[in-house]
XYZ file of C-alpha atoms in Angstrom:
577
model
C -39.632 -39.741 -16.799
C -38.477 -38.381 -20.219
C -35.375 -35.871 -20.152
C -36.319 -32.401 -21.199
C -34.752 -31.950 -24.751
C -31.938 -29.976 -24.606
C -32.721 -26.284 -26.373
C -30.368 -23.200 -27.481
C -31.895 -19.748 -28.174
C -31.046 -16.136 -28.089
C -32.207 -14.729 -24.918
C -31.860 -11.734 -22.686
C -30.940 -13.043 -18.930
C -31.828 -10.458 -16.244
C -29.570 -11.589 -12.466
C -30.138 -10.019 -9.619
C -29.246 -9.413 -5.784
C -29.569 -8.043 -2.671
C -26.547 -5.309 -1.571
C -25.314 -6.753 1.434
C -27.604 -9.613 2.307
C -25.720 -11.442 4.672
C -25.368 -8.755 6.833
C -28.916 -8.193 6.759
C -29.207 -11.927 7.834
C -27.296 -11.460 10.044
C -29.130 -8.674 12.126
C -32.446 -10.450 11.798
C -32.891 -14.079 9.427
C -36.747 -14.148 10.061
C -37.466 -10.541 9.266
C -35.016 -10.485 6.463
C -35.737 -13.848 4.468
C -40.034 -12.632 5.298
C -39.187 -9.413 2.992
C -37.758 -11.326 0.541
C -40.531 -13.350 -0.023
C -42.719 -10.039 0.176
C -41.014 -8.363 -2.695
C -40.617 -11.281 -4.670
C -44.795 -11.964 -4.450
C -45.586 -8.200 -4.923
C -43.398 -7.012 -7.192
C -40.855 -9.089 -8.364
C -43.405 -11.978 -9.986
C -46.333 -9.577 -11.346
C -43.070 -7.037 -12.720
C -41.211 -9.669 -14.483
C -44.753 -11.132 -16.236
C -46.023 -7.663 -16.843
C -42.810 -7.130 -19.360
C -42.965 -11.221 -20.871
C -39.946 -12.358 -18.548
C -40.021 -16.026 -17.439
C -38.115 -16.710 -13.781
C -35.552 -19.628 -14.204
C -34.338 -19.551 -10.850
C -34.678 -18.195 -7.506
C -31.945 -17.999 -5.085
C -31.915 -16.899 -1.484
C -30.671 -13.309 -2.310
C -31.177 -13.006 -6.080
C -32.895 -14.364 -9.102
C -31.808 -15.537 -12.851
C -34.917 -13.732 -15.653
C -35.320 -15.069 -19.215
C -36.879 -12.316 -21.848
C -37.397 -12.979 -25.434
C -36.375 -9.080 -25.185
C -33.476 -6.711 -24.695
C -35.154 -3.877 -24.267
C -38.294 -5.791 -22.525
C -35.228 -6.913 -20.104
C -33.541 -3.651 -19.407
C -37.746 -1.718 -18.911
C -38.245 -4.252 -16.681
C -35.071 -3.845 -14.743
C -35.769 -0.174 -14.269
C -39.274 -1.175 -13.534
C -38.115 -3.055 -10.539
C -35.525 -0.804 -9.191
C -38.336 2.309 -8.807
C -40.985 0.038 -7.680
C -38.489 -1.205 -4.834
C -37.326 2.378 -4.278
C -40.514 3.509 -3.377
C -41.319 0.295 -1.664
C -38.493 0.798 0.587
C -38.821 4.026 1.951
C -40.429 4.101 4.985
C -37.852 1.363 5.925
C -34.859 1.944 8.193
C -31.755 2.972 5.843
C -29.733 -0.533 7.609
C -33.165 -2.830 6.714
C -33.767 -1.737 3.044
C -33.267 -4.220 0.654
C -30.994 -2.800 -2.032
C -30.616 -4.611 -5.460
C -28.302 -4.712 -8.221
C -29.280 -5.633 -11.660
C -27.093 -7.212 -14.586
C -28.166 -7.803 -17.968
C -26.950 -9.089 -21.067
C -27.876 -10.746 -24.673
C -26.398 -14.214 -25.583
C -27.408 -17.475 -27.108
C -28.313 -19.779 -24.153
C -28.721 -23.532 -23.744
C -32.292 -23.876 -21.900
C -32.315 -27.061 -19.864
C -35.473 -27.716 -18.030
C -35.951 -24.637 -15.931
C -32.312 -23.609 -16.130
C -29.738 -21.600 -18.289
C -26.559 -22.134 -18.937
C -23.526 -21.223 -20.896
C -21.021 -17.951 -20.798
C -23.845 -15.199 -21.613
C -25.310 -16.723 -18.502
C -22.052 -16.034 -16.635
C -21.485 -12.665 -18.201
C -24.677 -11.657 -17.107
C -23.979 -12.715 -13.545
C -20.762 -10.618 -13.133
C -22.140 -7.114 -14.700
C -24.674 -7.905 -11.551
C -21.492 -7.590 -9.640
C -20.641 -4.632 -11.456
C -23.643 -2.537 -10.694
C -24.025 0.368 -8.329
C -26.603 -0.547 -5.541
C -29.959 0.485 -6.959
C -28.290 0.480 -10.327
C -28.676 -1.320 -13.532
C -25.402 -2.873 -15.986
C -25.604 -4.073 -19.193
C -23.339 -5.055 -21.809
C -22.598 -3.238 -24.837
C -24.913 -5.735 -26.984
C -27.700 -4.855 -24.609
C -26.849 -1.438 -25.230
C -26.911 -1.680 -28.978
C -30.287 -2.757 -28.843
C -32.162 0.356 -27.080
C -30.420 2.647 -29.821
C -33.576 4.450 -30.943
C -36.260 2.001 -28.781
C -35.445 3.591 -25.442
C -35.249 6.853 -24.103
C -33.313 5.787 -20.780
C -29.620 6.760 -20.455
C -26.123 4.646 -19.726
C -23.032 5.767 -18.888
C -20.297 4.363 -20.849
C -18.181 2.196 -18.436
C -15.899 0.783 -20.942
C -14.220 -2.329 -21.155
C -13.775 -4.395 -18.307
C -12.057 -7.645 -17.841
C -14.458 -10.466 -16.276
C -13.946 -13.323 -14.187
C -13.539 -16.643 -16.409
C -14.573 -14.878 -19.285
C -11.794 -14.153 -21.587
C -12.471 -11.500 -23.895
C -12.721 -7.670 -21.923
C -16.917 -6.914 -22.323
C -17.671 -3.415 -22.797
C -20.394 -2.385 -19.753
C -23.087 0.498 -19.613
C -24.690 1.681 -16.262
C -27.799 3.266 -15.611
C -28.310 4.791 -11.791
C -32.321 5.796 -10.855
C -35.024 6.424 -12.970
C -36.350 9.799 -14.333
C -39.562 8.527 -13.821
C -39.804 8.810 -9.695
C -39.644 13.087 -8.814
C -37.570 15.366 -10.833
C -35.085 14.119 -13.627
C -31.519 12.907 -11.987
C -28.641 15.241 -12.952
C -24.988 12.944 -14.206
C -22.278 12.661 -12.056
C -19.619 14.310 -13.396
C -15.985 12.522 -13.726
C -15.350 14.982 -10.420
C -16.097 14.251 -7.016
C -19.343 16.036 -6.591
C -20.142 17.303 -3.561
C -23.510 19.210 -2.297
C -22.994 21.333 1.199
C -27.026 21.340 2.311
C -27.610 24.327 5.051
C -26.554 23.621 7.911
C -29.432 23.414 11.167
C -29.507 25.497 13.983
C -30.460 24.091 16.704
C -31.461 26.366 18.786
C -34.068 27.201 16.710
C -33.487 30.999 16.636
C -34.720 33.068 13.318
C -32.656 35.911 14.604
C -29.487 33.608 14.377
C -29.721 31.572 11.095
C -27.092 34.162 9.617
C -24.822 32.128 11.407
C -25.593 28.366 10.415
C -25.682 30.032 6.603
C -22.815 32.022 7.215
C -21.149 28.456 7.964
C -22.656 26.740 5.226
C -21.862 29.202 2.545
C -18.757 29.157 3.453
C -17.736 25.638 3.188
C -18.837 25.640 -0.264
C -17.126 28.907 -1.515
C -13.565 26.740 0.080
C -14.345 23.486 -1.262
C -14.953 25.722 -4.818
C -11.545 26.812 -4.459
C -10.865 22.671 -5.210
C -10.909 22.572 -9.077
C -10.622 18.933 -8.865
C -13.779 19.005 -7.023
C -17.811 19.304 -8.786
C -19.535 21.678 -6.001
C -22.963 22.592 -6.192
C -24.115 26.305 -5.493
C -25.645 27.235 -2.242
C -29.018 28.552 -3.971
C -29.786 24.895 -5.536
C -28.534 22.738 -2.054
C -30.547 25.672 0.105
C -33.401 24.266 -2.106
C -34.010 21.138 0.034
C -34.205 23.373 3.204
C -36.952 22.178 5.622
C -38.655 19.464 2.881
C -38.338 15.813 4.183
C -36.384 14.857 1.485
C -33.862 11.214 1.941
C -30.111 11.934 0.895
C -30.688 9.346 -1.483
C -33.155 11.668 -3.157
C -31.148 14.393 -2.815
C -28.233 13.237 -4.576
C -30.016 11.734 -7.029
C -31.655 15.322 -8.075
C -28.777 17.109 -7.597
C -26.204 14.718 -9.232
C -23.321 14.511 -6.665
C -21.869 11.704 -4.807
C -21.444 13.263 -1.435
C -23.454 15.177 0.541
C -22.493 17.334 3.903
C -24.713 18.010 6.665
C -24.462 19.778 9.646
C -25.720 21.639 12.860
C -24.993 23.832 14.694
C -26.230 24.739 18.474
C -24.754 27.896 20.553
C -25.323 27.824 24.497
C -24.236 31.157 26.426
C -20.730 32.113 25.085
C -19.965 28.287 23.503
C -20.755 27.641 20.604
C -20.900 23.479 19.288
C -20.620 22.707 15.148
C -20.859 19.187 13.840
C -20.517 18.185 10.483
C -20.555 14.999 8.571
C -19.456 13.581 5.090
C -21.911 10.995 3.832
C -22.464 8.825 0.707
C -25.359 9.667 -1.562
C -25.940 6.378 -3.188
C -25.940 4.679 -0.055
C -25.981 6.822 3.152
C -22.688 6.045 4.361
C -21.112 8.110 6.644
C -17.686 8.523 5.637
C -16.579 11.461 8.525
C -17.889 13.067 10.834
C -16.725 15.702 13.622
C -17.889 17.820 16.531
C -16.064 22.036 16.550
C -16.399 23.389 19.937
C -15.652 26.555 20.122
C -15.697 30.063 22.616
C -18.153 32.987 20.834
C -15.515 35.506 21.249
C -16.002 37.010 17.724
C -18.663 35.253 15.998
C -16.664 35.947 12.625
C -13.442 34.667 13.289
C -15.131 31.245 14.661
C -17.314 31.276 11.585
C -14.298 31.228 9.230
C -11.951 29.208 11.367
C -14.702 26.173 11.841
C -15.433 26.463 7.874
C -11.649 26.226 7.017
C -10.800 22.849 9.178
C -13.854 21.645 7.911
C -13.166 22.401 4.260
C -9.595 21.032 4.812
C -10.379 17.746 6.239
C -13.774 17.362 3.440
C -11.288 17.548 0.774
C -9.191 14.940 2.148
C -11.756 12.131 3.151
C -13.317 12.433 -0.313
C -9.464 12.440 -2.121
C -9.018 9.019 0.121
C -12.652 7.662 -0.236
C -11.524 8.517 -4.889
C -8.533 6.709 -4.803
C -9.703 3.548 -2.514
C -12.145 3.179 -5.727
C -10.001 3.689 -8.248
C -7.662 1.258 -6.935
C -10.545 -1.589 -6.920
C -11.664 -0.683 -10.724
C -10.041 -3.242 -12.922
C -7.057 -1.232 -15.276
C -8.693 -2.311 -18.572
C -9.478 0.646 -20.826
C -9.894 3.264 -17.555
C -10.811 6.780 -18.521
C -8.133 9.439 -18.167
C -9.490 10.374 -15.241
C -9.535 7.404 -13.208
C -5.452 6.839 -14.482
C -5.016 9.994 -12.329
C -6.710 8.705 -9.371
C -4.743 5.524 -9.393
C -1.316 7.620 -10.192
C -1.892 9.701 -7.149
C -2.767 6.907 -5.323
C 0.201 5.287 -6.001
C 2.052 8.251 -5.269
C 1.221 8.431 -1.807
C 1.939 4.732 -1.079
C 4.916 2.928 0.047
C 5.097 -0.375 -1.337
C 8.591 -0.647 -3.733
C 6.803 -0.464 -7.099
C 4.290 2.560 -5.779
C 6.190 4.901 -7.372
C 7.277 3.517 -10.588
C 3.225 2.544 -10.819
C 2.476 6.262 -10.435
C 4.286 7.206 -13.727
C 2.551 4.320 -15.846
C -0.829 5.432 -14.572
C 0.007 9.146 -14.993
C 1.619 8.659 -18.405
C -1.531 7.040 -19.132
C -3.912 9.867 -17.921
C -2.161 12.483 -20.253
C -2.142 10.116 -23.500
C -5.953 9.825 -23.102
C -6.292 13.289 -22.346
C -3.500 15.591 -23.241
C -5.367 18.646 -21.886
C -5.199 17.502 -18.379
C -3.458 19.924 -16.209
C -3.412 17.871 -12.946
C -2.111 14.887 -14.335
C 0.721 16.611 -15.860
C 1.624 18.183 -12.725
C 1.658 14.927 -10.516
C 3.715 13.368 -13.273
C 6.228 15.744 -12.817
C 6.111 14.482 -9.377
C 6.093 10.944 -9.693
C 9.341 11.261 -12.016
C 11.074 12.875 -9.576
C 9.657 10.585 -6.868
C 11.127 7.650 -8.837
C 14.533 9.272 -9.073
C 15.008 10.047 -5.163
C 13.584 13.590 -5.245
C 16.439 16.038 -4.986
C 18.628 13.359 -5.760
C 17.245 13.015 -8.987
C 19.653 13.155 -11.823
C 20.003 17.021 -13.529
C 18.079 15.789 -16.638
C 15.287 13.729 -14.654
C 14.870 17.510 -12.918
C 15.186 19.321 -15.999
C 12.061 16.968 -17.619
C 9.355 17.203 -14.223
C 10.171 21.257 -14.439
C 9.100 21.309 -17.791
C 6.277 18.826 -17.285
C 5.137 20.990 -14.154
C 5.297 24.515 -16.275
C 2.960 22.312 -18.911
C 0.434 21.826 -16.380
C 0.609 25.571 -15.446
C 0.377 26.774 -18.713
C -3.096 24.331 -19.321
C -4.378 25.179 -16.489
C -3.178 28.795 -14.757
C -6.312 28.904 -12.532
C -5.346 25.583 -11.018
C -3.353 25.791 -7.302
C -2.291 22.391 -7.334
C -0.662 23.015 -10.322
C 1.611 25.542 -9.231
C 2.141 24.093 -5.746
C 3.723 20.594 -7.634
C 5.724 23.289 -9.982
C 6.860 24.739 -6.410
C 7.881 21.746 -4.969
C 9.747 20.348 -8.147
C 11.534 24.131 -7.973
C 12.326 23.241 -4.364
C 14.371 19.754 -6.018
C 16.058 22.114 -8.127
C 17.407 24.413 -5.295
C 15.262 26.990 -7.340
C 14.006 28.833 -4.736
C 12.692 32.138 -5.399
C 11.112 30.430 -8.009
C 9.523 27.896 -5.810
C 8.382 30.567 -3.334
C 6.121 33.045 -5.597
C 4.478 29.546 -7.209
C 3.518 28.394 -3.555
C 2.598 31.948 -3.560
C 0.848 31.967 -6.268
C -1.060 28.526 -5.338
C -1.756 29.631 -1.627
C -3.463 32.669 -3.410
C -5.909 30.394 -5.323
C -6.702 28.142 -2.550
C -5.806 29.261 0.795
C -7.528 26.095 2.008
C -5.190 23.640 0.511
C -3.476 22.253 3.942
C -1.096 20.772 1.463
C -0.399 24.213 -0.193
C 0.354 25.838 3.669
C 3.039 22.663 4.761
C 4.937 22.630 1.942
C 5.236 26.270 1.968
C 5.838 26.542 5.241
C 8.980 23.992 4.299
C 10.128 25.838 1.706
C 10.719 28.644 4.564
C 12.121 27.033 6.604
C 14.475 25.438 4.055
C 15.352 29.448 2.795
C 16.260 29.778 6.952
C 12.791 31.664 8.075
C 12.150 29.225 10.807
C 9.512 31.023 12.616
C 8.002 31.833 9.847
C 7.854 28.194 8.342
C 6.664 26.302 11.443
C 3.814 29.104 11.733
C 2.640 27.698 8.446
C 3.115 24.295 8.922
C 1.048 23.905 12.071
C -1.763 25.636 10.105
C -1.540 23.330 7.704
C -1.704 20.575 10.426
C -4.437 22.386 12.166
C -6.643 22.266 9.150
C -5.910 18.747 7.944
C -6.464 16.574 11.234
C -5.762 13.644 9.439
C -2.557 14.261 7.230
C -0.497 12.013 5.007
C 2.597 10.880 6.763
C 4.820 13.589 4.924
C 3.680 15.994 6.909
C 5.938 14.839 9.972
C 8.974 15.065 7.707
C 8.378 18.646 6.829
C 7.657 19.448 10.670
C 10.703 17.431 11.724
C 13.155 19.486 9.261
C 11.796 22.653 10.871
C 12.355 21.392 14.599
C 15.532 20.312 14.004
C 17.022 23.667 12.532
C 15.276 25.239 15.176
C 17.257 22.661 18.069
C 14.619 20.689 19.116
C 15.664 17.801 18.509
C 13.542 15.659 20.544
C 10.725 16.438 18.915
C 12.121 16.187 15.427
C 13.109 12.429 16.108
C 9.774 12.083 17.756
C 8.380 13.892 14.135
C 10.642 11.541 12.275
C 9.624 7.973 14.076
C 5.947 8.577 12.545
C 7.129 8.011 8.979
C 6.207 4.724 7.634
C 8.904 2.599 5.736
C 12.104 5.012 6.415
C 14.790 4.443 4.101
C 18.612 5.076 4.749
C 18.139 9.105 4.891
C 15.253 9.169 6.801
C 17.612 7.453 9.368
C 20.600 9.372 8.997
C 18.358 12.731 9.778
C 17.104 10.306 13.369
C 20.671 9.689 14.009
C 21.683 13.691 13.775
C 18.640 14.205 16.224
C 19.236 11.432 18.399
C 23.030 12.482 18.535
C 22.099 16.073 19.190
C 19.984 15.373 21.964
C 22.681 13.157 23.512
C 21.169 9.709 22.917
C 24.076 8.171 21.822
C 23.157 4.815 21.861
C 19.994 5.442 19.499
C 21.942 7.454 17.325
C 24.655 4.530 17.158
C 21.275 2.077 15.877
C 20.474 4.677 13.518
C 23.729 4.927 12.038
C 24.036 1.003 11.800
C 21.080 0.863 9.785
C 22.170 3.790 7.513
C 25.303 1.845 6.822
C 23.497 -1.649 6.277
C 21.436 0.060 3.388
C 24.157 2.246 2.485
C 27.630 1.115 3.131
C 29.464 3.925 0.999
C 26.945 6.622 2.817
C 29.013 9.707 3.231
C 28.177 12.768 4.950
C 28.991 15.253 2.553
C 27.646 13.481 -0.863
C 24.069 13.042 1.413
C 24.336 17.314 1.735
C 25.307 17.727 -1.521
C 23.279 15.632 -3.147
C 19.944 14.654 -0.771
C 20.045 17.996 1.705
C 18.267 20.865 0.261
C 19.064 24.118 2.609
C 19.623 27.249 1.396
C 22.062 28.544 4.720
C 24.973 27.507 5.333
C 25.307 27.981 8.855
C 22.042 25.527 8.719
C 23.678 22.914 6.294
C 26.618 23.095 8.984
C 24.143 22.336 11.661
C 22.764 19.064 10.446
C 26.476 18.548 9.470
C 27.633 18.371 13.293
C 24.667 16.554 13.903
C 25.586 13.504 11.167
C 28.930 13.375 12.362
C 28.391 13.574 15.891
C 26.083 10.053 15.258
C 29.070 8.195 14.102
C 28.242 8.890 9.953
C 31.341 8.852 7.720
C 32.532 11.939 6.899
């Protein structure tokens, strides 16, 4: 038999795949690889020919499309994406078939019934790139629709690709204007849509209650500039109408949705609430509130507050996991800041030092942007040992911090990271009224009510201090490890010492003054032999470690007579003097 002469052209190459198709084997082969062969007969073939594609190759979970086209290409990916929407709905949210779509323009060599050659590989990995249900094309793609299509891409700049070695400038389209009403953009924000919560119980009389709930969770998560919340009168919108979260999100623009219910029997009353995924109904958090009905009020705005508190924190984590998968080439100011703050609240060696690069790089692509100022004050301070941080490494995070304030007043975050950097530099009248100040602007900022409640207990109001500090905790079930330090500190001055080492032992990589402050606890409570381990390591990290350069230089109370109390506590462990 002849060889098929070998042929280059100029061709648009669609590739495709199914989100998550091994798992779908996996919970049933037969059922799985029979839809497959469904779609691909009903609308994958008669889609492709309707728009003058040719199908070079069919895999098990995805296909390789020719078109003589861009722009026939990219109309027939979004052809194929609503027509398996639709096709998909009546289908349990674990069975649906899911696809992601990468284009691109190249010149090809056509062998036979197969491509080959790098725009054939390029066109493979934007696949990779795309959102489930999505669409990515590269920027040559994109040059072609100018004026010839009236569908829109986000710019997703330039992104470095496997084997390929130039960075490739990518576009992404998510859902189609043509199924229901027009999709709204997701803003650079987390967006987040609060629908009304159900009650349960079914009671007309009562509903004050569930909305009560509801509107309150999205007047605190408001109070979260670095959140995108949508008002109660559009999310009250999809009251009642059987309408997927998919859907919703897609109309209303966000990324996360919360749901609830709630259901009252006698004098108990039972809230539940859950944190879920728009694109693809993930359930990132979810939690039951029981509570007594003693004043309906006071449960109303206690249950909205932990709530609020712990929302704000899954969808911070759920940010920065994603930001730290995005490759660093040519990332948008915005997602610098995610990965600086992500950095900043890891432990590896370089976490901090990674912080400032990414932060430094948030504010030279945006100088206007208040929050990344203010957690690069941080991160320089970070890098320098906090209040060990040389005068002039102090000096440049204050004014760094007061930037960030002065772009953004309205921000609480802003003025809490001015606070704490006031704290470093024993300023702390200063530090109060900006915790103050930032605890006035978001009184659901857990972070806001421990480090305040430090700063208290650091100016000797102990009472006071651990009072806010176990609010904090209360409304932020899942706090960063930091948390324990600030508690510890607090326990400690206050003589309990056993629970300040217990406190203390919950910090994650302790350095040499984390275990100097165990070895004053330890030695206060009389557990000389732990203190004695403490101390050893102290000394193997630090062998000139002296007592009185670590509370002149690392210790940051304002009493004496409190200063003298860790003092005793240092020595009594064995420390140097």
């Amino acid at each position: 038999m002849a060889k098929d002469r070998v042929k280059r052209r100029l061709a648009a190459i669609m590739a495709t795949d199914i989100v998550g198709y091994s798992r779908l084997i996996e919970i049933d082969e037969m059922d799985t690889l029979g839809s497959i062969k469904r779609l691909q007969a009903s609308i994958f073939r008669p889609t492709i020919s309707t728009h003058g594609g040719q199908i070079m190759k069919l895999m098990g979970d995805g296909a390789l499309v020719m078109f003589n086209s861009a722009v026939d290409a990219v109309n027939c990916g979004v052809s194929l994406q609503n027509d398996i929407t639709l096709d998909q709905r009546q289908i349990s949210p674990d069975r649906r078939m899911i696809f992601r779509i990468g284009i691109n323009l190249a010149d090809v060599v056509v062998e036979g019934n197969d491509l080959f050659g790098d725009g054939v590989n390029i066109a493979a990995r934007l696949e990779a790139l795309a959102q489930p249900g999505g669409i990515c094309i590269s920027d040559t793609v994109q040059r072609q629709l100018a004026g010839k299509s009236g569908l829109a891409f986000e710019d997703g700049g330039e992104v470095s690709l496997k084997n390929i070695a130039r960075p490739v400038r990518v576009w992404h389209w998510m859902d189609s204007p043509t199924v229901g009403p027009a999709s709204l953009p997701i803003t650079d924000r987390p967006s987040i849509a609060v629908l009304p919560f159900e009650d349960l119980n079914g009671r007309p009389d009562e509903t004050f209650f569930s909305d009560g709930i509801t509107e309150d969770i999205i007047t605190g998560l408001a109070r979260f500039r670095s959140l995108s919340v949508i008002a109660a009168n559009s999310s009250f919108n999809f009251r009642g109408k059987p309408t997927s979260l998919k859907e919703i999100g897609r109309q209303l623009g966000v990324a996360f949705i919360v749901e609830g219910s709630i259901r009252r029997v006698d004098q108990r009353i039972r809230v539940t609430a859950q944190l879920i995924e728009a694109a693809t109904g993930s359930h990132l958090w979810a939690e039951r509130f029981d509570r007594s009905l003693t004043d309906v009020f006071a449960v109303q705005d206690e249950v909205a507050k932990m709530i609020v508190s712990t929302l704000v924190g899954r969808i911070e984590e759920v940010k920065f996991q994603q930001s730290l998968r995005k490759p660093t080439v040519s990332l948008a100011a915005y997602e610098y800041y995610l990965r600086g703050v992500a950095h900043l609240r890891g432990y590896a060696d370089d976490d901090n030092q990674q912080a400032c690069h990414m932060l430094e790089a948030a504010v030279e692509r945006d100088p206007r942007f208040a929050l990344a100022y203010a957690y690069l004050a941080l991160s320089r301070v970070a890098l320098h040992g906090y209040a060990d941080a040389p005068a002039e490494v102090l000096d440049d995070a204050f004014a760094i911090a007061r930037k960030a304030v002065a772009l953004d007043g309205q921000e609480s975050v802003c003025h809490r990271l001015l606070a704490l950097v006031c704290v470093f530099r024993r300023e702390f009248d200063i530090a109060e009224r900006h915790f103050r100040r930032a605890y006035q602007l978001n009184p659901n900022d857990a972070n806001g009510l421990v480090q305040m409640g430090g700063l208290l207990a650091r100016r000797g109001r102990l009472d006071e201090g651990l009072e806010w500090i176990n609010e904090g905790m209360r409304l932020n079930p899942f706090p960063p490890s930091w948390y324990e330090a600030a508690l510890a500190n607090v326990l400690y001055l206050l003589e309990r010492y056993d629970e300040a080492a217990l406190a203390l032992s919950e910090l994650p990589n302790p350095g040499p003054y984390t275990h100097a402050r165990l070895a004053a606890c330890y030695a206060q409570a009389h557990r000389l032999s732990e203190a004695h381990s403490e101390v050893a390591l102290v000394l193997r990290e630090r062998p000139n470690f002296s007592t009185a350069d670590f509370l002149k230089r690392v210790v940051v109370l304002e009493c004496p007579d409190h200063r003298e109390l860790l003092r005793q506590g240092l020595l009594k462990a064995g420390l140097p003097e």
